[in-house]
Amino acid sequence: MSFLFGGRPQLSSAEKIAAAETEVEMVSDMFSRLTQSCTKKCIPSDYREGELNKGESVCLDRCVSKFFEVNVKVSEKMQGDAAGRQGTTAGQGAFGI
């Protein structure tokens, strides 16, 4: 019952495994979206060479960098919004009183 007194509840092994599986799914989804988006933007559909040329390589590098930059900004914004919502309910008692 530590959650009633401000502590964080301990997660069971099954909950830890579920959280880890969810995290793996999220990372896999992000990688898939990154790959699809940057490939579509930077690599022509008709391959001319077996290796990336300079322009394609630079485009991919910038695309990946921008993708992660936006991802970090969105995460920070969502965390800030969540913290703001918690801050507005922090003054209330355990039963919203």
CSV table of C-alpha atoms in Angstrom, one decimal:
chain,number,residue,atom,x,y,z
A,1,MET,CA,0.0,0.0,0.0
A,2,SER,CA,3.0,2.3,-0.4
A,3,PHE,CA,1.1,4.1,-3.3
A,4,LEU,CA,-1.3,5.6,-0.7
A,5,PHE,CA,1.5,7.3,1.1
A,6,GLY,CA,3.3,8.8,-1.9
A,7,GLY,CA,5.6,5.9,-2.7
A,8,ARG,CA,5.6,4.2,-6.0
A,9,PRO,CA,4.0,0.7,-6.1
A,10,GLN,CA,6.3,-2.1,-6.8
A,11,LEU,CA,5.8,-3.9,-10.1
A,12,SER,CA,5.5,-7.6,-10.3
A,13,SER,CA,7.6,-9.7,-12.6
A,14,ALA,CA,4.7,-10.0,-15.0
A,15,GLU,CA,4.2,-6.3,-15.1
A,16,LYS,CA,7.9,-5.7,-15.6
A,17,ILE,CA,7.9,-8.1,-18.5
A,18,ALA,CA,4.8,-6.5,-20.0
A,19,ALA,CA,6.4,-3.1,-19.7
A,20,ALA,CA,9.6,-4.3,-21.4
A,21,GLU,CA,7.6,-5.9,-24.2
A,22,THR,CA,5.7,-2.6,-24.7
A,23,GLU,CA,8.9,-0.7,-24.8
A,24,VAL,CA,10.4,-3.1,-27.4
A,25,GLU,CA,7.2,-2.7,-29.5
A,26,MET,CA,7.4,1.1,-29.3
A,27,VAL,CA,11.1,1.1,-30.4
A,28,SER,CA,10.4,-1.3,-33.2
A,29,ASP,CA,7.5,0.8,-34.4
A,30,MET,CA,9.6,4.0,-34.3
A,31,PHE,CA,12.4,2.3,-36.2
A,32,SER,CA,9.9,1.1,-38.8
A,33,ARG,CA,8.4,4.6,-39.2
A,34,LEU,CA,11.9,6.1,-39.4
A,35,THR,CA,13.0,3.6,-42.1
A,36,GLN,CA,9.9,4.0,-44.2
A,37,SER,CA,9.9,7.8,-44.0
A,38,CYS,CA,13.6,8.4,-44.7
A,39,THR,CA,13.8,5.7,-47.4
A,40,LYS,CA,10.8,7.2,-49.2
A,41,LYS,CA,12.2,10.7,-48.9
A,42,CYS,CA,15.9,10.0,-49.7
A,43,ILE,CA,16.2,6.9,-51.9
A,44,PRO,CA,14.8,6.8,-55.4
A,45,SER,CA,12.6,3.8,-56.2
A,46,ASP,CA,14.7,2.8,-59.2
A,47,TYR,CA,18.1,1.8,-57.8
A,48,ARG,CA,21.0,2.8,-60.0
A,49,GLU,CA,23.9,1.7,-57.8
A,50,GLY,CA,24.5,-0.9,-55.2
A,51,GLU,CA,25.8,1.6,-52.7
A,52,LEU,CA,24.4,4.9,-51.4
A,53,ASN,CA,25.7,7.9,-53.3
A,54,LYS,CA,26.8,11.0,-51.4
A,55,GLY,CA,23.4,12.9,-51.8
A,56,GLU,CA,21.4,9.9,-50.6
A,57,SER,CA,23.8,9.4,-47.6
A,58,VAL,CA,23.6,13.1,-46.6
A,59,CYS,CA,19.8,13.1,-47.0
A,60,LEU,CA,19.4,10.0,-44.8
A,61,ASP,CA,21.7,11.4,-42.2
A,62,ARG,CA,19.7,14.7,-42.0
A,63,CYS,CA,16.4,12.8,-42.1
A,64,VAL,CA,17.3,10.5,-39.2
A,65,SER,CA,18.6,13.5,-37.2
A,66,LYS,CA,15.4,15.5,-37.7
A,67,PHE,CA,13.3,12.5,-36.9
A,68,PHE,CA,15.0,12.0,-33.6
A,69,GLU,CA,15.0,15.7,-32.8
A,70,VAL,CA,11.2,15.9,-33.4
A,71,ASN,CA,10.7,12.7,-31.4
A,72,VAL,CA,12.6,14.2,-28.4
A,73,LYS,CA,10.6,17.5,-28.6
A,74,VAL,CA,7.3,15.6,-28.7
A,75,SER,CA,8.3,13.4,-25.8
A,76,GLU,CA,9.4,16.5,-23.7
A,77,LYS,CA,6.1,18.2,-24.6
A,78,MET,CA,4.0,15.2,-23.6
A,79,GLN,CA,5.9,14.8,-20.3
A,80,GLY,CA,5.5,18.5,-19.6
A,81,ASP,CA,1.7,18.2,-20.2
A,82,ALA,CA,1.5,15.1,-18.0
A,83,ALA,CA,3.4,16.9,-15.2
A,84,GLY,CA,1.1,19.9,-15.5
A,85,ARG,CA,-2.0,17.7,-15.2
A,86,GLN,CA,-0.4,16.0,-12.1
A,87,GLY,CA,0.4,19.4,-10.7
A,88,THR,CA,-3.2,20.5,-10.9
A,89,THR,CA,-4.4,17.4,-9.0
A,90,ALA,CA,-1.5,17.4,-6.5
A,91,GLY,CA,-3.3,19.8,-4.2
A,92,GLN,CA,-6.3,17.5,-3.9
A,93,GLY,CA,-6.5,14.7,-1.3
A,94,ALA,CA,-6.5,11.0,-1.8
A,95,PHE,CA,-10.2,11.0,-2.8
A,96,GLY,CA,-10.2,14.2,-4.9
A,97,ILE,CA,-11.3,16.4,-1.9
